[in-house]
mmCIF file of C-alpha atoms and ligand atoms in Angstrom:
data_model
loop_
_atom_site.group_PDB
_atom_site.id
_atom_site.type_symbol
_atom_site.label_atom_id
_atom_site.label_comp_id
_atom_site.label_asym_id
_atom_site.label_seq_id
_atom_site.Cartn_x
_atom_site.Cartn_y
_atom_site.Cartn_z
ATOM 1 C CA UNK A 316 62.065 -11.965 18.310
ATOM 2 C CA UNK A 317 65.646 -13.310 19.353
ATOM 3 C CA UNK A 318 67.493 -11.947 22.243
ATOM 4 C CA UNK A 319 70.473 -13.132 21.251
ATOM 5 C CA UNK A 320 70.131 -16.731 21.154
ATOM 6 C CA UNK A 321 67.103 -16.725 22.988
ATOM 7 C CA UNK A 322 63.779 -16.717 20.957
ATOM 8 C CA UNK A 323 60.808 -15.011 22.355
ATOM 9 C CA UNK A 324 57.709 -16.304 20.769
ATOM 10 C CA UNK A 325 55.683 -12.967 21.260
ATOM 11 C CA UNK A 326 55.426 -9.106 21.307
ATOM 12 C CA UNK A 327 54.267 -8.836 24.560
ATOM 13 C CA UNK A 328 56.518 -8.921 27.770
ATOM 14 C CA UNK A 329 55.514 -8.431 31.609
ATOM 15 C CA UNK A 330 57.587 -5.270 32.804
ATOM 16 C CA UNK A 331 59.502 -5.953 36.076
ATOM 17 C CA UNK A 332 57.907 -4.620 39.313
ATOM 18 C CA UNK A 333 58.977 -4.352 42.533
ATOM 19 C CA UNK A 334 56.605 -6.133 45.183
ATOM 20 C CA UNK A 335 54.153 -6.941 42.250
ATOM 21 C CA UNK A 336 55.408 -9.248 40.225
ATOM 22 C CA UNK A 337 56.621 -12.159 41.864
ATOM 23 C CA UNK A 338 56.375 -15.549 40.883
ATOM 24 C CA UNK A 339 52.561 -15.871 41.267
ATOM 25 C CA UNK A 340 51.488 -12.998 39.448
ATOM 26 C CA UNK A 341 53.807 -13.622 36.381
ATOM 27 C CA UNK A 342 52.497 -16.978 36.222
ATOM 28 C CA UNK A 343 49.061 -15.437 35.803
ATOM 29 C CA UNK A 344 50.209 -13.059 32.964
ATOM 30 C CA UNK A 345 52.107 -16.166 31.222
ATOM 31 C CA UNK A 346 48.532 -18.033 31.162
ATOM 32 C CA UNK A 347 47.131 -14.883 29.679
ATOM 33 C CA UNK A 348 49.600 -14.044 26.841
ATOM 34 C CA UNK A 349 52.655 -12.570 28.066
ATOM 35 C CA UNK A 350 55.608 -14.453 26.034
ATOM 36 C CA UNK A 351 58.116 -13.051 28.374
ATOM 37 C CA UNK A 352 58.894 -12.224 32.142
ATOM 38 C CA UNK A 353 60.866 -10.400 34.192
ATOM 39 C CA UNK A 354 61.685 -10.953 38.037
ATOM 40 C CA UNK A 355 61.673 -7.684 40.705
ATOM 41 C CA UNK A 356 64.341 -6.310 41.141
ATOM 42 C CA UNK A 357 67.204 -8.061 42.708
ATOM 43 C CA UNK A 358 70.091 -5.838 44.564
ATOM 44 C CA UNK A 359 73.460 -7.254 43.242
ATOM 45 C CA UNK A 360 74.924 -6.240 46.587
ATOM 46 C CA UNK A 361 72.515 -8.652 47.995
ATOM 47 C CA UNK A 362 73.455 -11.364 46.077
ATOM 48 C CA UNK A 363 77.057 -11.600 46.581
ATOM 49 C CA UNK A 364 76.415 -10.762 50.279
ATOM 50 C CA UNK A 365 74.899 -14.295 50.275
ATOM 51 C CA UNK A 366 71.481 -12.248 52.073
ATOM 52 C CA UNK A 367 68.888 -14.837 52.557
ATOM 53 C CA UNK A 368 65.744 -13.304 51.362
ATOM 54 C CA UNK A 369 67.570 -12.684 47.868
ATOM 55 C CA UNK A 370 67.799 -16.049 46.459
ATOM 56 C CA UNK A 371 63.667 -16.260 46.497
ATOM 57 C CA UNK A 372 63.230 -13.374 44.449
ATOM 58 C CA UNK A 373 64.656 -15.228 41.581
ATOM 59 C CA UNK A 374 63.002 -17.821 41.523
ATOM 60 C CA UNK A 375 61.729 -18.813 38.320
ATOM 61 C CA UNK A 376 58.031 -20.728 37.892
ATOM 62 C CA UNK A 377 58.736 -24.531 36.262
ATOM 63 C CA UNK A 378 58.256 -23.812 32.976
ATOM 64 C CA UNK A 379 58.762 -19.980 33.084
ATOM 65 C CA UNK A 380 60.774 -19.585 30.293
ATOM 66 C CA UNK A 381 61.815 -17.177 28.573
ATOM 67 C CA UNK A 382 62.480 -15.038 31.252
ATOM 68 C CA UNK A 383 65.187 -12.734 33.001
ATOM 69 C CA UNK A 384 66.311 -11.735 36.489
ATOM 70 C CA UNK A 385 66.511 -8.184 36.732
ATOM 71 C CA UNK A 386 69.709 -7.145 39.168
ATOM 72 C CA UNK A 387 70.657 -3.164 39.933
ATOM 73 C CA UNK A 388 73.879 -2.268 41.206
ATOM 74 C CA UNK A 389 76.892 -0.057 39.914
ATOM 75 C CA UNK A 390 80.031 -1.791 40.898
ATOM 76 C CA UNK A 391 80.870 -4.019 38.355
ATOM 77 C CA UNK A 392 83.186 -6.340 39.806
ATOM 78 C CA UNK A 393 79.596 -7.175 42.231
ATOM 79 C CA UNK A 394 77.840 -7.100 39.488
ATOM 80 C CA UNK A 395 79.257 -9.764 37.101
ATOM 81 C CA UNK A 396 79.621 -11.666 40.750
ATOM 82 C CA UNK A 397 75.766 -11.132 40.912
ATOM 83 C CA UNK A 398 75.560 -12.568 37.470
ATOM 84 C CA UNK A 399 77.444 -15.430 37.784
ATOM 85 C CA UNK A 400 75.263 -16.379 41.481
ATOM 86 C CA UNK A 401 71.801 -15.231 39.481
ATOM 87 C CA UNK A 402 72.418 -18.120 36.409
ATOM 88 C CA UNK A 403 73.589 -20.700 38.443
ATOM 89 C CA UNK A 404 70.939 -20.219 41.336
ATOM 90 C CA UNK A 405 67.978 -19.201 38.726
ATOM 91 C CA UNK A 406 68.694 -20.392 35.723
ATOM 92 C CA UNK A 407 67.237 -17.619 33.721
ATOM 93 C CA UNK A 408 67.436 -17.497 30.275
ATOM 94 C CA UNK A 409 68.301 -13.839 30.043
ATOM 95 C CA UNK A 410 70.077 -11.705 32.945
ATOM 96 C CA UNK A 411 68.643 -7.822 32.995
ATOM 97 C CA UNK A 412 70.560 -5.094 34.144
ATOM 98 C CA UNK A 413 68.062 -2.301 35.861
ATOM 99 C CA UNK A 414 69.273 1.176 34.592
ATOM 100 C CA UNK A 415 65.821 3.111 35.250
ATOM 101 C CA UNK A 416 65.225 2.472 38.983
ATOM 102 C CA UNK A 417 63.907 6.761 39.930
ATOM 103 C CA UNK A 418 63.646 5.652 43.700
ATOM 104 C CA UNK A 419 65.981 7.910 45.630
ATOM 105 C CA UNK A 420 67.874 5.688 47.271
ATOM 106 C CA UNK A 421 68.655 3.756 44.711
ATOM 107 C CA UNK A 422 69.708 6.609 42.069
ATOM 108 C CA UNK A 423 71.254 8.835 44.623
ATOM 109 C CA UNK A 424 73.758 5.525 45.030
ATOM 110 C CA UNK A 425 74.548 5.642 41.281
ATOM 111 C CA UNK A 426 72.587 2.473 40.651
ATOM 112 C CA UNK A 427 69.110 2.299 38.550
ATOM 113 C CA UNK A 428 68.805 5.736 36.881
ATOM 114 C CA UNK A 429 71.515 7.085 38.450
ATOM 115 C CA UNK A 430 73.431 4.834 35.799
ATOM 116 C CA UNK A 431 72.189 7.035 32.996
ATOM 117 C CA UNK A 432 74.366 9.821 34.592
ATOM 118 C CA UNK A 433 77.290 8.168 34.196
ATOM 119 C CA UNK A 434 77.544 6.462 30.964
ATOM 120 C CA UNK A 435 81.146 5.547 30.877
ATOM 121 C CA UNK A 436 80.253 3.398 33.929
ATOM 122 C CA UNK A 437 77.062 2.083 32.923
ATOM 123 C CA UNK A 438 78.913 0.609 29.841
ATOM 124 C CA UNK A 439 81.568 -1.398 32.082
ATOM 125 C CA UNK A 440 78.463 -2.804 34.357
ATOM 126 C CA UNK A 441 77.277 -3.827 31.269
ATOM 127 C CA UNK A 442 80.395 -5.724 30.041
ATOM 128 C CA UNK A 443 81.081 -6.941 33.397
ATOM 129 C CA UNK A 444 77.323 -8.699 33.544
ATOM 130 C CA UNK A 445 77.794 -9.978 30.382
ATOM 131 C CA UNK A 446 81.089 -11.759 31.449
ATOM 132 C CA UNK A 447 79.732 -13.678 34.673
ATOM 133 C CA UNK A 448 76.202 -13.947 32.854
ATOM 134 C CA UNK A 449 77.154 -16.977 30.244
ATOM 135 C CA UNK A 450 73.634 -15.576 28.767
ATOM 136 C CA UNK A 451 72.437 -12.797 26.692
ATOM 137 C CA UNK A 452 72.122 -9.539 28.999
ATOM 138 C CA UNK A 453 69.710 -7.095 28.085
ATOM 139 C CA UNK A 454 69.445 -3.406 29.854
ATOM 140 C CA UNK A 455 66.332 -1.535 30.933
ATOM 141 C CA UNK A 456 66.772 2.262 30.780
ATOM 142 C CA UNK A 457 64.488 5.752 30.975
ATOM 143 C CA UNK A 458 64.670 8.496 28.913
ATOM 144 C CA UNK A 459 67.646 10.312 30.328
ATOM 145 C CA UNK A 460 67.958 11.764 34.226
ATOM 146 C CA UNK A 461 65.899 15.150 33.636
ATOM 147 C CA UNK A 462 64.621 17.134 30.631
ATOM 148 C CA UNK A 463 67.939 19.037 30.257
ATOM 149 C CA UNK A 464 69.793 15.512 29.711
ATOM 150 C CA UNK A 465 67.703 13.430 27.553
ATOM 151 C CA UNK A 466 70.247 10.505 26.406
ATOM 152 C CA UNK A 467 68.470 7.646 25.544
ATOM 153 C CA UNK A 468 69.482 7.501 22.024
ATOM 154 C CA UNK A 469 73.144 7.557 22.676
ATOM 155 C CA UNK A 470 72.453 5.363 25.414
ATOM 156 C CA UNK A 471 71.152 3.017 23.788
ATOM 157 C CA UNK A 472 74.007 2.792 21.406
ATOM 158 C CA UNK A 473 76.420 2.376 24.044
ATOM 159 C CA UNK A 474 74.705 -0.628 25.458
ATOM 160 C CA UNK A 475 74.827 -2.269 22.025
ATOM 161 C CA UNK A 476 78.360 -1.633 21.610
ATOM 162 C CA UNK A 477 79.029 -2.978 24.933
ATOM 163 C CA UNK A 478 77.413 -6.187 23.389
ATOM 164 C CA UNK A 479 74.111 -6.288 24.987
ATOM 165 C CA UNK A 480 71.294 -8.459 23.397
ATOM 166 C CA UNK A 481 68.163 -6.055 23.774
ATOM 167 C CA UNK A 482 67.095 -2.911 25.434
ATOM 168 C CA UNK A 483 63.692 -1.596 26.936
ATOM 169 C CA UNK A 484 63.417 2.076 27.313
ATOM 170 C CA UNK A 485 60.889 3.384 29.456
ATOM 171 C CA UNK A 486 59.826 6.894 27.831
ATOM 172 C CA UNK A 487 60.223 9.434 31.156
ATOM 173 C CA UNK A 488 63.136 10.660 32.511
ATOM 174 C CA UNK A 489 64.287 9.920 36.187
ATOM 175 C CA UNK A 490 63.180 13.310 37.653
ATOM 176 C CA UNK A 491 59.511 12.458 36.182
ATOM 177 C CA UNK A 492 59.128 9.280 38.190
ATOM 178 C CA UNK A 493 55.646 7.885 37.075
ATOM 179 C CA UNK A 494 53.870 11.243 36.414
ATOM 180 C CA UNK A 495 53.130 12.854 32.883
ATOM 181 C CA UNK A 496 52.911 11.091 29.636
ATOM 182 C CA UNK A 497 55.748 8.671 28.761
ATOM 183 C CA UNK A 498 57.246 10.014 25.458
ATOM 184 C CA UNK A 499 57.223 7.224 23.001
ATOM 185 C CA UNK A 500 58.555 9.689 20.341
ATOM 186 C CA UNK A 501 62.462 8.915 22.123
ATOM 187 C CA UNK A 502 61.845 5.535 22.020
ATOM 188 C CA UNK A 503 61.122 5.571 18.272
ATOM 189 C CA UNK A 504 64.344 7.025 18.167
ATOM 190 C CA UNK A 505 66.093 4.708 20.137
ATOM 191 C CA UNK A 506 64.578 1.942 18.059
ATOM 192 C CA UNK A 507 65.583 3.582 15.100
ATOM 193 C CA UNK A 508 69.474 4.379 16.390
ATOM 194 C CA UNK A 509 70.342 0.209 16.814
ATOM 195 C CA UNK A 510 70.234 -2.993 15.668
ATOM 196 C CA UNK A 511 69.372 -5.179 19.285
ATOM 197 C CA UNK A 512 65.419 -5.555 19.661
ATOM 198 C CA UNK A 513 63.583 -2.704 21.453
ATOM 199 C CA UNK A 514 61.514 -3.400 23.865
ATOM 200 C CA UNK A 515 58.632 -0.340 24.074
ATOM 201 C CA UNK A 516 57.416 1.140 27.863
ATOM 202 C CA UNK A 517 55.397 3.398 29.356
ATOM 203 C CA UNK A 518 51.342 3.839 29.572
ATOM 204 C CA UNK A 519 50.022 0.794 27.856
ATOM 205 C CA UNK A 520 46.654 0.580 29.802
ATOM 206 C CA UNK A 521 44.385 -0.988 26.882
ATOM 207 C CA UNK A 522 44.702 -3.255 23.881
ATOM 208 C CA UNK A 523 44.442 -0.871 21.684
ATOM 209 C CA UNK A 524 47.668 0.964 23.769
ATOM 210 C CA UNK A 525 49.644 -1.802 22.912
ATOM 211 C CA UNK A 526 49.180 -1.894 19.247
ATOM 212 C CA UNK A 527 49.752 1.878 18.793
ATOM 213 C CA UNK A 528 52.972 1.951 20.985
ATOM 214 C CA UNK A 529 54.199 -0.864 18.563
ATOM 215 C CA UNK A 530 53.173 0.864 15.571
ATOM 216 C CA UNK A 531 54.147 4.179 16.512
ATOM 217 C CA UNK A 532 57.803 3.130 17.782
ATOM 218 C CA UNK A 533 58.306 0.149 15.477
ATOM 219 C CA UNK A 534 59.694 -1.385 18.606
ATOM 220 C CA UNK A 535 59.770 -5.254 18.278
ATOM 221 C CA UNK A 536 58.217 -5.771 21.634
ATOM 222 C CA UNK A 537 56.328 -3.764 24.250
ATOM 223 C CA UNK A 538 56.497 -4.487 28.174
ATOM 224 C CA UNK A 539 53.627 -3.484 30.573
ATOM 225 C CA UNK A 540 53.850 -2.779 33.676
ATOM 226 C CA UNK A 541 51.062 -0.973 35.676
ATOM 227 C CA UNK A 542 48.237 -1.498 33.220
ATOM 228 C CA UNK A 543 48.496 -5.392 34.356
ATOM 229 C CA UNK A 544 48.163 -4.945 37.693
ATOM 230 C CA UNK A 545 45.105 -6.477 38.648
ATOM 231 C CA UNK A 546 44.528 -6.962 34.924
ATOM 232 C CA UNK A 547 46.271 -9.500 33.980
ATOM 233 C CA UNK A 548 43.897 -10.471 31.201
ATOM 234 C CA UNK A 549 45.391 -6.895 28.966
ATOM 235 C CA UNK A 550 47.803 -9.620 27.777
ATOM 236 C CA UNK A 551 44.940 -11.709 26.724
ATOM 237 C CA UNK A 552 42.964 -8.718 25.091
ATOM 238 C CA UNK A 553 46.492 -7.195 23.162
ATOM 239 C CA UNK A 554 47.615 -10.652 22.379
ATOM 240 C CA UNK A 555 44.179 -10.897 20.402
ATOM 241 C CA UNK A 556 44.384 -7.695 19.289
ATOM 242 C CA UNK A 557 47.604 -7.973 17.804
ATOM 243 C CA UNK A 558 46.836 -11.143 16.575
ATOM 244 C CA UNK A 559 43.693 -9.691 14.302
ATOM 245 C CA UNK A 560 41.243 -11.609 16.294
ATOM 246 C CA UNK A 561 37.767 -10.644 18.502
ATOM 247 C CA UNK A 562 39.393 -8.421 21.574
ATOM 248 C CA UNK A 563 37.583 -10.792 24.028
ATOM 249 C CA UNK A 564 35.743 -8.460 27.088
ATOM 250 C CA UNK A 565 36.821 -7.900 30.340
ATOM 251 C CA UNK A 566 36.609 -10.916 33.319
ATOM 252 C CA UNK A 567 33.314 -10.737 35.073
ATOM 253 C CA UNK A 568 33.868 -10.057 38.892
ATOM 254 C CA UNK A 569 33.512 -14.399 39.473
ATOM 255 C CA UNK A 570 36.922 -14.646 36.696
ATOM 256 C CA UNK A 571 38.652 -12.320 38.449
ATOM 257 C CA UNK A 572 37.876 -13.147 41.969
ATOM 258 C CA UNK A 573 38.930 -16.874 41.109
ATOM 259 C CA UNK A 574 42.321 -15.891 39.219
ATOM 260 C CA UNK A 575 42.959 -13.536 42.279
ATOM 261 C CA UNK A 576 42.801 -16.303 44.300
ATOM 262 C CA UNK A 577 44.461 -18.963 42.601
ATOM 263 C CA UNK A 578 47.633 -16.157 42.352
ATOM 264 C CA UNK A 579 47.416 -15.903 46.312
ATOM 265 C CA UNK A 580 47.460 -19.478 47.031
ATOM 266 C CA UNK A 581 50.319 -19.921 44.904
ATOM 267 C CA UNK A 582 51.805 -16.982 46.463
ATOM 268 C CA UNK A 583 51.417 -18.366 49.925
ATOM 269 C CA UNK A 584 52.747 -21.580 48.746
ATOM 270 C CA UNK A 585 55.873 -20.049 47.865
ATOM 271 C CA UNK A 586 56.089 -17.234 50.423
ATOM 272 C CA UNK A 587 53.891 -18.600 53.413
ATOM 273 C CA UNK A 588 50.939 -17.383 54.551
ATOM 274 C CA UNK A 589 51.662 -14.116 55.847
ATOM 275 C CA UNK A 590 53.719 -12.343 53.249
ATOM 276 C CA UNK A 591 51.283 -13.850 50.876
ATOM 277 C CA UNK A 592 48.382 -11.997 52.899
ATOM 278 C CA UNK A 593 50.411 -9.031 53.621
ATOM 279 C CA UNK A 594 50.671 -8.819 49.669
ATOM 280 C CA UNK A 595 47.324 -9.782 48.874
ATOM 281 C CA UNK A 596 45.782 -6.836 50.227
ATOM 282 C CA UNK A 597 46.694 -4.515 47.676
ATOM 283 C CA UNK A 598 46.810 -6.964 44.698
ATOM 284 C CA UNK A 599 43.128 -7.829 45.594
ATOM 285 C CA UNK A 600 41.680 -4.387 45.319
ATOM 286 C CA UNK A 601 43.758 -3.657 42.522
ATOM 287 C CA UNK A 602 41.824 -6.905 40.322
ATOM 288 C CA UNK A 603 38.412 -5.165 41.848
ATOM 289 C CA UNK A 604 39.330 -2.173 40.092
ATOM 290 C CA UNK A 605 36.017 -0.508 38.499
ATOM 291 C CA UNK A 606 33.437 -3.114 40.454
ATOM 292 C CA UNK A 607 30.632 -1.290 41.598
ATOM 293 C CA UNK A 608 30.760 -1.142 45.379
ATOM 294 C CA UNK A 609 34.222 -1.988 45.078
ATOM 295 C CA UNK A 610 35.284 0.365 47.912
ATOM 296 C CA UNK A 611 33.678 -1.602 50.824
ATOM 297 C CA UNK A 612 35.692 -4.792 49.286
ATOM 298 C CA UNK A 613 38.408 -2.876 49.734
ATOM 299 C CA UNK A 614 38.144 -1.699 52.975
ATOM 300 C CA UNK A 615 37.671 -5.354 53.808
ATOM 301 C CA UNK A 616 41.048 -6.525 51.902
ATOM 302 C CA UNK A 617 43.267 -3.966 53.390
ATOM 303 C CA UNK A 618 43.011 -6.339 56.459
ATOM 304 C CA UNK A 619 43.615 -9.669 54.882
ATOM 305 C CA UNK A 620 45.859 -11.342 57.367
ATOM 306 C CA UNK A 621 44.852 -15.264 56.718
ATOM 307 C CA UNK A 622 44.182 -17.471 53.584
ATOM 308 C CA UNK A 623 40.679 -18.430 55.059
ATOM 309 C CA UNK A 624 39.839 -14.713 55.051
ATOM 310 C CA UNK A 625 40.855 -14.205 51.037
ATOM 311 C CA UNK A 626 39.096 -17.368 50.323
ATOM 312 C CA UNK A 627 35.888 -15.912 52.019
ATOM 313 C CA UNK A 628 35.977 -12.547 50.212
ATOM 314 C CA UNK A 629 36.531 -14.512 46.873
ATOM 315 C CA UNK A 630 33.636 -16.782 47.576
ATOM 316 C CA UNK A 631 31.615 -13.459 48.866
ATOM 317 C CA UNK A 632 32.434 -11.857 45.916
ATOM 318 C CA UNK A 633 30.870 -14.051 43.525
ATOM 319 C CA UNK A 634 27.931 -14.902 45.223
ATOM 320 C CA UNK A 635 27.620 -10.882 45.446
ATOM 321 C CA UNK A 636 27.965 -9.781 41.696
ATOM 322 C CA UNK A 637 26.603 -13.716 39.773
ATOM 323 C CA UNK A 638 25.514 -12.000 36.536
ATOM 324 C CA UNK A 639 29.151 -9.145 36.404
HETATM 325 C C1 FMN B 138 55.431 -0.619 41.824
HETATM 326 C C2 FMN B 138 56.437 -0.568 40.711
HETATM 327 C C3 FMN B 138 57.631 -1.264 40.847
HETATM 328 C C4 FMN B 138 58.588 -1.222 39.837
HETATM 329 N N1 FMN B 138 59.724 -1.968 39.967
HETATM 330 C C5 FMN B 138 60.611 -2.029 38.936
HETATM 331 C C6 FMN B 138 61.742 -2.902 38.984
HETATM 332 O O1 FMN B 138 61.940 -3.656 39.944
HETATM 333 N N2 FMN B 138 62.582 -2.893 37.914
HETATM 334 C C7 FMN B 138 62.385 -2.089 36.823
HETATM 335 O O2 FMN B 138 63.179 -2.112 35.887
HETATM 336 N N3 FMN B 138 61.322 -1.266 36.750
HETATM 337 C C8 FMN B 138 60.427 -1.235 37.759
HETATM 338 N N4 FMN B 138 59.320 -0.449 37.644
HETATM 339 C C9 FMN B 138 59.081 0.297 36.392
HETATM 340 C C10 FMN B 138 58.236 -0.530 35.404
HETATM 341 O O3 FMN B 138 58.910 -1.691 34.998
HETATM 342 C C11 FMN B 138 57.886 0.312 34.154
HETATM 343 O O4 FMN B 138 59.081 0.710 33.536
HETATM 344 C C12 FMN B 138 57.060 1.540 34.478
HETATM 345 O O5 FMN B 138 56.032 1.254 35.391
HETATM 346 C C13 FMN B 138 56.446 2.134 33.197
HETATM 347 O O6 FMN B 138 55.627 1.196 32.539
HETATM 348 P P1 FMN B 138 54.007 1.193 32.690
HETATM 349 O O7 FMN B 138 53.541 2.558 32.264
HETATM 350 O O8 FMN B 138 53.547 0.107 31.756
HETATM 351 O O9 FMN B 138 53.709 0.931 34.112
HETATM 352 C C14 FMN B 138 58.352 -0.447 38.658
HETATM 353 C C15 FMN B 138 57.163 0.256 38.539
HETATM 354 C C16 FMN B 138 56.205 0.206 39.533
HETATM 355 C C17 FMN B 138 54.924 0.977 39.358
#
């Protein structure tokens, strides 16, 4: 697929998440199949505030590429400010614009979602980006605010004519959040309504997920966001899926305790040792997902405050479960 002149050499994309996927983690999903990443969320405001803890966010992994920075914001003289500041400082390949953000504070401020309210706007934060990117600029958007204004389609269109690259729509409106089923029905519509590449979201949990959200939208790429979270190896499994070979079977407990751990030591290399911890305690429990037992782990992770302790619960954890 080619976002503008950007190839991505894959269907399958990491989705951005806020607090999850940092540097670390995304490395992990690279190594596992993703062909393309996607930074947090980085507040344009931020940027051209010059506020420390911004620049980090960005950062890309050496040989991370392709990948975006995602920035949100709704002024779009800071915005294509932001832009400019994100390529030189990053050096991403793509810049994303985040038009999907539900979180109150954000959407009540006209940014994320709140965007999709006001799509005369939206369509000169898009131009602006694309001015101080130098880049192709791609846009990721929901299904419309509520059920009573459901404008993806002609959302979509706009962005394209405002000369974005690609789009990812997330199938649920703003006032939905994360609950119900994500409507992939819209985005086969979007997909069908322009020309850009379509990136598919919403509830890919499994392999199989991934292949019908493809087939059923005719999207040219699907992005996953939750179903990775301490399963980074769905990449692996869709990848092969996709790819009409064996669906290989899940980690045993040992594979994921050790690719847990080799995410949180990069993570602490990059964020020091107590953010990385801090982090760690919910990205652990989330790879023990489904372990039998897995609740007294967990009770033991959501204390994590030093590297030696997450080395110890790795190395406990595979002398616990040898043959899972
Ligand atoms: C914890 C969390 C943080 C998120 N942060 C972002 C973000 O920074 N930018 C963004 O565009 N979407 C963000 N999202 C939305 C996801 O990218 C994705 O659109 C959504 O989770 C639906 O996909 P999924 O069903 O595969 O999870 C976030 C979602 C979650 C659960």
């Amino acid at each position: 697929m080619n976002i503008g002149n950007v190839t991505i050499h894959g269907r399958l994309a990491l989705a951005p998440m806020a607090g999850v996927t940092d540097l670390a983690f995304r490395v992990i999903c690279r190594e596992l199949g993703a062909a393309y990443t996607v930074t947090e969320m980085v507040s344009a405001k931020a940027l051209c505030y010059q506020d420390k803890k911004t620049v980090p966010l960005m950062e890309l992994a050496p040989g991370e590429h392709p990948a975006a920075v995602q920035l949100f914001g709704s002024d779009p003289v800071c915005m294509q400010e932001a832009a400019a500041k994100a390529a030189e400082l990053a050096n991403p390949d793509i810049i994303d614009i985040n038009m999907g953000c539900p979180v109150h504070k954000i959407a009540a401020n006209g940014d994320g979602s709140g965007l999709m309210r006001n799509p005369e706007l939206a369509a000169k934060v898009a131009e602006a980006v694309i001015r101080g990117a130098g880049r192709p600029v791609t846009v990721k958007f929901r299904k419309g605010w509520d059920a009573e204004h459901v404008n993806a389609v002609e959302f979509g269109r706009l962005m394209e004519d405002a000369g974005v690259s690609a789009i990812t729509v997330h199938g649920r409106t703003r006032t939905q959040m994360y609950a119900g089923k994500a409507d992939w029905e819209i985005i086969r519509q979007v997909k069908a309504a322009v020309q850009i590449p379509v990136f598919a979201n919403g509830d890919v949990f499994s392999a199989q997920d991934a292949a019908d959200i493809l087939a059923y939208t005719g999207a040219d790429g699907v992005m996953i966001g939750r179903g990775a979270c301490g399963d980074p190896w769905l990449f692996q499994r869709a990848k092969a899926l996709l790819e009409g070979r064996e669906v290989p079977p899940m980690p045993s407990v040992a594979q994921r305790a050790d690719t847990a751990l080799r995410q949180f030591r990069m993570a602490c290399q990059y964020k020091g040792e107590h953010i990385a911890c801090l982090e760690a305690r919910k990205s652990f429990a989330w790879y023990m997902k489904g372990v039998r037992g897995g609740t007294r782990w967990k009770a033991r992770m959501t204390q994590l405050s030093t590297m030696a302790e997450v080395e110890t619960i790795a190395r406990e954890l595979k002398e616990a479960y040898p043959e899972e």
